[in-house]
XYZ file of C-alpha atoms in Angstrom:
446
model
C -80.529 -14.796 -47.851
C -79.241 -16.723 -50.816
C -76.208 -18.202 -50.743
C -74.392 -16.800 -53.365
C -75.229 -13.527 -51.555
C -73.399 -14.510 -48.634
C -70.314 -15.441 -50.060
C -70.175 -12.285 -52.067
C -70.405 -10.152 -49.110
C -68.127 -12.471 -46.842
C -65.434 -11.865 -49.507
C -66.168 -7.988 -49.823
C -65.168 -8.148 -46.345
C -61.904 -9.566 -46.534
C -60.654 -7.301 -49.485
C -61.190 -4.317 -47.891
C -60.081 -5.801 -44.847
C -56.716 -6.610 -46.401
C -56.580 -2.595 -47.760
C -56.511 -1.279 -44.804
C -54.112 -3.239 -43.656
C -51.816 -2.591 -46.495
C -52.020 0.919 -45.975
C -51.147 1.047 -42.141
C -47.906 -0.750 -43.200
C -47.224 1.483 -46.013
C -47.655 4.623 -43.675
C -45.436 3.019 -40.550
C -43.142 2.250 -42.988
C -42.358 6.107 -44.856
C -42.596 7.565 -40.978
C -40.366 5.599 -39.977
C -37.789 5.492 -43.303
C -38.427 9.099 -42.449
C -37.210 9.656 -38.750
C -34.304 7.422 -39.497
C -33.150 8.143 -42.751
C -30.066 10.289 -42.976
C -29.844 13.920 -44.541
C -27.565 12.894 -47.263
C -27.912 16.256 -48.990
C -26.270 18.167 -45.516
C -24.343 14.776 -44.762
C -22.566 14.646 -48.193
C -22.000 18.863 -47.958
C -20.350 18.281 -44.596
C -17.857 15.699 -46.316
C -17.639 17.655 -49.334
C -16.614 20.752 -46.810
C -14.091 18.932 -45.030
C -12.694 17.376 -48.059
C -12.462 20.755 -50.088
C -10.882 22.300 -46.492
C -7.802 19.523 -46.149
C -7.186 19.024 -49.312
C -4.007 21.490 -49.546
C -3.952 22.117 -45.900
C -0.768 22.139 -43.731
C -0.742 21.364 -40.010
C 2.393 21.897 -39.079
C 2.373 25.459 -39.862
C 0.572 27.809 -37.360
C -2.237 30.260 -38.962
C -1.042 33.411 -40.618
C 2.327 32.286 -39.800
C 5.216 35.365 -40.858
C 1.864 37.675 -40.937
C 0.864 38.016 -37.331
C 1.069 36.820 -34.682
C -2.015 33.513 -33.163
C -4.058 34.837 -31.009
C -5.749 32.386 -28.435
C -8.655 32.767 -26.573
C -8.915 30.777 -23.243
C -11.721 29.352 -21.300
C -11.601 27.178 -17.828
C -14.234 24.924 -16.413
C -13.126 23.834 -12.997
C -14.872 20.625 -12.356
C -13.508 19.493 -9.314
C -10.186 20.246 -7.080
C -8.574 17.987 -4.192
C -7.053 16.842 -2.580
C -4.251 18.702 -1.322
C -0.972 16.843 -0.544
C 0.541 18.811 2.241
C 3.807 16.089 2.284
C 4.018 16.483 -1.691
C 3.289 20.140 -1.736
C 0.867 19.078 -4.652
C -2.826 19.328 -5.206
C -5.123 17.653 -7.812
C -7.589 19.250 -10.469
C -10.156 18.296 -13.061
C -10.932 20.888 -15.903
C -12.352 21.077 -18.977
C -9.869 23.479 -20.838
C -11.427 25.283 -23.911
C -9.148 26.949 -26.241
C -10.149 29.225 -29.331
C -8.581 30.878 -32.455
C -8.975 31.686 -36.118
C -7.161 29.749 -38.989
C -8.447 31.450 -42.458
C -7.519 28.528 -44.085
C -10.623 26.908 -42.832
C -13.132 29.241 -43.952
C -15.503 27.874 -45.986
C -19.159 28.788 -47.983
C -22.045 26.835 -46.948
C -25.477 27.223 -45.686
C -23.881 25.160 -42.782
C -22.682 27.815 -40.425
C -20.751 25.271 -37.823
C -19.497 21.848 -37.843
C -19.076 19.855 -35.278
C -16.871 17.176 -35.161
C -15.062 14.524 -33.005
C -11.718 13.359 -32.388
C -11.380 11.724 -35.312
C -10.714 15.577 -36.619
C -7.852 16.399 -34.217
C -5.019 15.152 -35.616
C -5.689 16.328 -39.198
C -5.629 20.335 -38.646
C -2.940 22.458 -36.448
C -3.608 22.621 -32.522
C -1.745 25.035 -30.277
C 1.626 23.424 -28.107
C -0.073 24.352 -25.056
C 1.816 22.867 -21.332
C 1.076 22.869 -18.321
C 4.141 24.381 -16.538
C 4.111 23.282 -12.800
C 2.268 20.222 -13.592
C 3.443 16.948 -12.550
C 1.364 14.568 -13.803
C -1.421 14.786 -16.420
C -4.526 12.417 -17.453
C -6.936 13.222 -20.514
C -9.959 11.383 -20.357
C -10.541 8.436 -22.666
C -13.430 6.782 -21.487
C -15.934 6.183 -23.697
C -14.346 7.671 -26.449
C -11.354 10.362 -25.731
C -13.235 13.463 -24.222
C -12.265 16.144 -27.190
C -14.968 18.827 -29.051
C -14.145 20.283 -32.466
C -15.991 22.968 -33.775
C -15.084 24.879 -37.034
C -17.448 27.987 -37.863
C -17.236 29.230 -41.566
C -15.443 32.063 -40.947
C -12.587 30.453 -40.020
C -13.069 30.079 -36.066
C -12.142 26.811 -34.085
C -12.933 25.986 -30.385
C -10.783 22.991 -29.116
C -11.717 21.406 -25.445
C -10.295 18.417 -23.553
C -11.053 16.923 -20.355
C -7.983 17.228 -18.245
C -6.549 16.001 -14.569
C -3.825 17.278 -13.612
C -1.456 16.640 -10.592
C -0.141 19.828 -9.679
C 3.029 21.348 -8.003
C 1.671 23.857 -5.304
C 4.240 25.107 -2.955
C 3.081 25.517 0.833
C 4.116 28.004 3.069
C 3.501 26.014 6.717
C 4.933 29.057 9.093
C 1.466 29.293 10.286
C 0.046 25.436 9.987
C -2.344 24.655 10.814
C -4.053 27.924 10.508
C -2.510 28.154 6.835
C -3.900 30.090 3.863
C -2.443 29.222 0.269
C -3.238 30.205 -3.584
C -1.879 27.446 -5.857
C -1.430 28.032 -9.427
C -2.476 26.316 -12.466
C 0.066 27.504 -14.920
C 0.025 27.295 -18.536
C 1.937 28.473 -21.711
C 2.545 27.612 -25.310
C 5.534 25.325 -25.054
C 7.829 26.470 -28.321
C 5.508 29.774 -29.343
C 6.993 32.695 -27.855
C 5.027 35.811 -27.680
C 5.676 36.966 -31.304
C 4.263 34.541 -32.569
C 1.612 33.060 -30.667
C -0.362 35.331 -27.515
C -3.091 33.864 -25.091
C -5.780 36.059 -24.219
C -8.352 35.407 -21.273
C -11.873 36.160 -22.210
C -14.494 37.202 -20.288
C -15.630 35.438 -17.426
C -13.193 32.701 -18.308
C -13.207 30.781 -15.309
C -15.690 28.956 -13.999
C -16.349 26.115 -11.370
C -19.032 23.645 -10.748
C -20.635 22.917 -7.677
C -18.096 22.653 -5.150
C -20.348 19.833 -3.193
C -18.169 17.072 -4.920
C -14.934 18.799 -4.530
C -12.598 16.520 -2.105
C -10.994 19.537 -0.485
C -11.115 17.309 2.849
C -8.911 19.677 5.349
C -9.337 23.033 3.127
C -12.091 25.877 2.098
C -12.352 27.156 -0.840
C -12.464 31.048 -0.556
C -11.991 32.478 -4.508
C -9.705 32.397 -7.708
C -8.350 34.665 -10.034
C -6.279 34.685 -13.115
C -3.414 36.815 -14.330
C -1.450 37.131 -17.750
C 2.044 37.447 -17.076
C 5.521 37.303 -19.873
C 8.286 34.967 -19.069
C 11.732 35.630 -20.567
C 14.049 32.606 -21.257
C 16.858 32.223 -23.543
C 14.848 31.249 -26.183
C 12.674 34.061 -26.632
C 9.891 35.852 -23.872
C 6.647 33.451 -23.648
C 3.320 34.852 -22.781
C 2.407 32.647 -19.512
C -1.268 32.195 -18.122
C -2.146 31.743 -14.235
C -5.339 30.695 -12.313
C -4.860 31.034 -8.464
C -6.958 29.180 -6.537
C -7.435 30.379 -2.781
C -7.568 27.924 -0.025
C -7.931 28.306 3.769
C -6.823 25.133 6.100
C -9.902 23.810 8.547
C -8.616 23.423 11.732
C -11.415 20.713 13.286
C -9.017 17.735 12.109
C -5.817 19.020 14.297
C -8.056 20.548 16.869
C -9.312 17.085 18.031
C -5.909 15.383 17.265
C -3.262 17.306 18.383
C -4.347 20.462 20.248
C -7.382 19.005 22.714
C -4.848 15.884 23.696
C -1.649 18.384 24.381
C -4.235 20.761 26.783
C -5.545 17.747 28.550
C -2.087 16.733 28.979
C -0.793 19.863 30.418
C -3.711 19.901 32.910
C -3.184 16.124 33.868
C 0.162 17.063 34.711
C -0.683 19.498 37.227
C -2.739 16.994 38.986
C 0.340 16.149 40.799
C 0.513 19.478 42.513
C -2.516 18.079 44.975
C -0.505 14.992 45.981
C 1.385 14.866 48.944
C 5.093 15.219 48.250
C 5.959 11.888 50.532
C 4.161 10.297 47.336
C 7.077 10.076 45.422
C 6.107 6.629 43.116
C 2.671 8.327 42.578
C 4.346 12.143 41.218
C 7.140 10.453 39.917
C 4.646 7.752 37.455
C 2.336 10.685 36.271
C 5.105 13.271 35.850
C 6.537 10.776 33.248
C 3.593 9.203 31.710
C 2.474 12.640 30.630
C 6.021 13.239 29.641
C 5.900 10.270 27.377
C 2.863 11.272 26.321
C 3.535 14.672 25.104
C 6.530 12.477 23.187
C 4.305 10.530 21.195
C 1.925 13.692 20.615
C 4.737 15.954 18.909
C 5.345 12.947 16.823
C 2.454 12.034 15.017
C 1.789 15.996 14.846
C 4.973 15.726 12.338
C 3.457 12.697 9.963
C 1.161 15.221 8.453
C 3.788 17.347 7.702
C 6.935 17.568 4.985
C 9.911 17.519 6.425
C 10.181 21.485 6.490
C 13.286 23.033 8.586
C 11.047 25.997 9.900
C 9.406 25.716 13.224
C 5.411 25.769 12.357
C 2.290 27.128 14.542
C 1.830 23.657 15.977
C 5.295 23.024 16.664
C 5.585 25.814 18.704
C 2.027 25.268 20.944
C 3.811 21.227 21.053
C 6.969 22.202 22.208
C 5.757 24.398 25.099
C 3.024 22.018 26.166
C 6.351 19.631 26.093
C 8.058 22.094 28.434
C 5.171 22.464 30.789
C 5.206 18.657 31.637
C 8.501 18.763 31.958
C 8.889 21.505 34.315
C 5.775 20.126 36.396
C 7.887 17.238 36.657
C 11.300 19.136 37.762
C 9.104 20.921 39.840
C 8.790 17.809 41.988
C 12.299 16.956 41.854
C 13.212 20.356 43.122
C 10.544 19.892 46.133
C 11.857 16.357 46.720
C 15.678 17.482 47.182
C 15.158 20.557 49.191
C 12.958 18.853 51.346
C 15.912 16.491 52.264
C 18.714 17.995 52.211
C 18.344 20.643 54.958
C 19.730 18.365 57.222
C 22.124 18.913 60.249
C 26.027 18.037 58.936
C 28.462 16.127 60.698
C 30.986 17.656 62.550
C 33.028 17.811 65.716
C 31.437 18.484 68.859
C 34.322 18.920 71.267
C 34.208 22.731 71.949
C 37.538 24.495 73.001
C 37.293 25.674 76.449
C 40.641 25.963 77.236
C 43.139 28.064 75.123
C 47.019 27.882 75.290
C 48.643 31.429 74.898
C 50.993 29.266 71.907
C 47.906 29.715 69.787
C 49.004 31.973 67.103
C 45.286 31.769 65.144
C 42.844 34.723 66.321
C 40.285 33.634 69.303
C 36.875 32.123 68.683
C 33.712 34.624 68.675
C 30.528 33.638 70.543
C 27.573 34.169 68.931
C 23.947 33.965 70.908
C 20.904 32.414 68.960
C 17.865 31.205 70.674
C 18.794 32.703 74.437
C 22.408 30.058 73.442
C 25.473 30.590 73.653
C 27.894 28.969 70.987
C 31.094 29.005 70.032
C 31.860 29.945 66.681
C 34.459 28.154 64.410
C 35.852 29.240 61.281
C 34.578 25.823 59.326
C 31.356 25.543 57.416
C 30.343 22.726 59.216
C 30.116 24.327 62.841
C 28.487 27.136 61.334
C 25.806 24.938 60.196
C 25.622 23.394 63.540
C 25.391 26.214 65.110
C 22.492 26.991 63.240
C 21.161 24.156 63.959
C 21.466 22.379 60.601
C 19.407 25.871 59.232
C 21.171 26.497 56.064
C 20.694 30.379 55.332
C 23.408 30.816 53.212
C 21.399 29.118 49.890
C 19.323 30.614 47.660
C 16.587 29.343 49.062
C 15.159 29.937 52.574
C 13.916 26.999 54.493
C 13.245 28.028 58.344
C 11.387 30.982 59.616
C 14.994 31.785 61.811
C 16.567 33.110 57.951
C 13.786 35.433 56.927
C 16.073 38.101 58.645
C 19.543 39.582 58.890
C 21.860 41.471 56.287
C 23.071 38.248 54.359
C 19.590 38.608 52.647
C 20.489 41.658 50.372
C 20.064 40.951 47.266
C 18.463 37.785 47.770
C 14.434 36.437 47.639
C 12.897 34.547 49.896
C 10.535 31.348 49.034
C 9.288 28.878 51.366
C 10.368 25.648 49.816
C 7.772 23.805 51.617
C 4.803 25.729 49.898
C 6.533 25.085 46.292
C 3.103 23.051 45.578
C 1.198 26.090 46.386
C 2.608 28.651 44.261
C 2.856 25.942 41.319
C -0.678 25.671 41.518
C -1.317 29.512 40.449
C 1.743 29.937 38.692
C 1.091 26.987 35.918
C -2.686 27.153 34.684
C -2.378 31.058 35.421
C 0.781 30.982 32.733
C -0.483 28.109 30.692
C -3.445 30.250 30.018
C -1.655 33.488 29.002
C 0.389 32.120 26.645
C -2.943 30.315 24.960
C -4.394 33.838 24.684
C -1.670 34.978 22.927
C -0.959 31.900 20.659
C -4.132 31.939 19.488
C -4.839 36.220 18.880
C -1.060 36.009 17.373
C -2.126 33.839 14.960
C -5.766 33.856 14.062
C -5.999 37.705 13.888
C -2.838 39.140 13.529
């Protein structure tokens, strides 16, 4: 092949070569001037709209203000609630609150049926006064940019939402803590509107919640809400007020293993001192008051998770009379320890009067037989103890098998003060247990 052949085809290749190239770049080029390149036809209309719309437009004036009066439609979106303050009677919520109405001076003619806008848009057209009436504290979300949606339909329409947290006021009734049920409002109104002029309106299926997984209701269930439309009348005119109730139910596992379990186990320790011998007196006496003192300590960090409240609650009552079971478990053993000791003989005078003078003027002693004995009987308390032999049958209770009869016994009951251990035995756990069968029906099903 010649050589003049050669480079004509070697440069043949390169120029078409080169095209090709060329037009790659020119067709990356218009796809991708194409995917990013505005709509400045729509994005200029859009502008156009919105300039046209604010041009003579007022926001401090309500829509068809001295017409009619705004009517507001309300939506809810519960994202998450907790947790409940039980010492600030106060609970916490995150919502997304949706609000929507018609202003006619927004209507507007365009093949663009809805705009949607950001928060830019806001502050330039007229927003209802809405508050938040037993809210404490309040948060809107501003993170990345503030968490508002405009949307303005040509017709007029406009659907405002925000991203709210609020802190708030829930009042507690504790009568039955910790087996508690509660609804706690979210209440909300327009703050200067009364009902003449402005009117909220639920729509339908208004509330909603999310997945109640990430909810940080730590001691409560959530069993249901519901929302009502209620009219509040003030001096400065009757307001139209909105409530969502939220239902919660109190789990009992947390005060189950920290105050109920320890105040049974203490009850029962106590009685362990029923099986020691009553010569023990340092043993009974050490575990009568260590479960005293613990019962102490018990009823008082039972009362950190509580407000200071001046009713007597559900657990204060089961703490108080595991309190007075230790306690009387421990009398119990003071009453065995001074009856045991005291039925001793008295002191008194043994000289016996055999001979008497006729110059006595006081009435002659009796003689009384006990035991197959003769003895002389004195009008003193102390002989008449001796007699008896230092068995006192005039107390309440009866110590010696000798007492068990005669007629001073009317009216009175015998107990064996020596088998005081025994009968404590049955008479504790056997009324221990009764009164946990009806604390716990009383209150978990009546």
């Amino acid at each position: 092949m010649s050589p003049k052949l050669l480079a004509y085809f070697s440069l043949l290749s390169v120029f078409l070569t080169c095209t090709q190239a060329i037009e790659y770049d020119d067709y990356e080029d218009v796809t991708i001037n194409q995917m990013l390149a505005p709509k400045t036809q729509d994005a200029s209309d859009a502008t156009e709209i919105l300039n046209n719309l604010l041009k003579e437009y007022d926001k401090k004036l309500r829509p068809d203000i001295g017409v009619k009066p705004t009517l507001i439609d309300v939506d809810i979106y519960v994202n998450s609630i907790g947790p409940v303050s039980s010492i600030n009677m106060e609970y916490q919520i995150d919502i997304i609150f949706a609000q929507t109405w018609t202003d006619s001076r927004l209507r507007y003619n365009s093949t663009m049926k809805i705009l949607t806008l950001n928060s830019n848009m806001v502050g330039l057209i007229w927003l209802p006064d809405t508050i938040f009436r037993n809210s404490k504290d309040a948060d809107s979300h501003w993170i990345t940019t503030p968490n508002q949606l405009l949307r303005i339909w040509n017709d007029g329409k406009i659907l405002y939402t925000l991203r709210l947290t609020i802190n708030a006021e829930c009042q507690l009734q504790l009568h039955n803590f910790p087996m508690d049920e509660h609804s706690c409002p979210l209440i909300f109104s327009s703050y200067g509107y009364p009902r003449d002029e402005m009117i909220y309106k639920w729509r339908k299926n208004s509330v909603e919640a999310s997945d109640q997984k990430t909810w940080r209701l730590y001691q409560f269930d959530f069993m249901g809400l519901r929302n009502t439309t209620g009219i509040v009348k003030t001096t400065a005119g009757d307001y139209v007020v909105m409530t969502v109730y939220f239902d919660l139910a109190r789990r009992m596992g947390y005060f189950t293993i920290q105050t109920y379990i320890p105040c049974i186990l203490t009850v029962v320790l106590s009685w362990v001192s029923f099986w020691i011998k009553k010569d023990a007196t340092p043993a009974r006496t050490a575990l009568g008051i260590t479960t005293v003192l613990t019962m102490t300590t018990l009823s008082t960090v039972a009362r950190t998770s509580l407000p200071r409240v001046s009713y007597v609650t559900a657990m204060d009552l089961f703490v108080t009379v595991c309190f007075l079971f230790v306690f009387a478990a421990l009398m119990e053993y003071a009453t065995l320890n001074y009856y045991s000791y005291s039925g001793r003989k008295p002191i008194c005078s043994k000289n016996k009067r055999t001979n008497y003078s006729v110059l006595d003027v006081g009435p002659p002693p009796s003689v009384i037989t006990l035991n197959n004995s003769m003895y002389w009987q004195e009008f003193e308390d102390a002989c008449v103890y001796e007699c008896l032999d230092g068995k006192d049958c005039q107390s309440f209770f009866c110590c010696y098998e000798e007492c068990k009869g005669g007629a001073w016994r009317k009216g009175r009951i015998h107990i064996d003060i020596q088998e005081l251990d025994a009968y404590s035995r049955i008479f504790f756990p056997t009324s221990f247990l009764l009164f946990n069968i009806v604390y716990w029906v009383g209150y978990l099903y009546l």
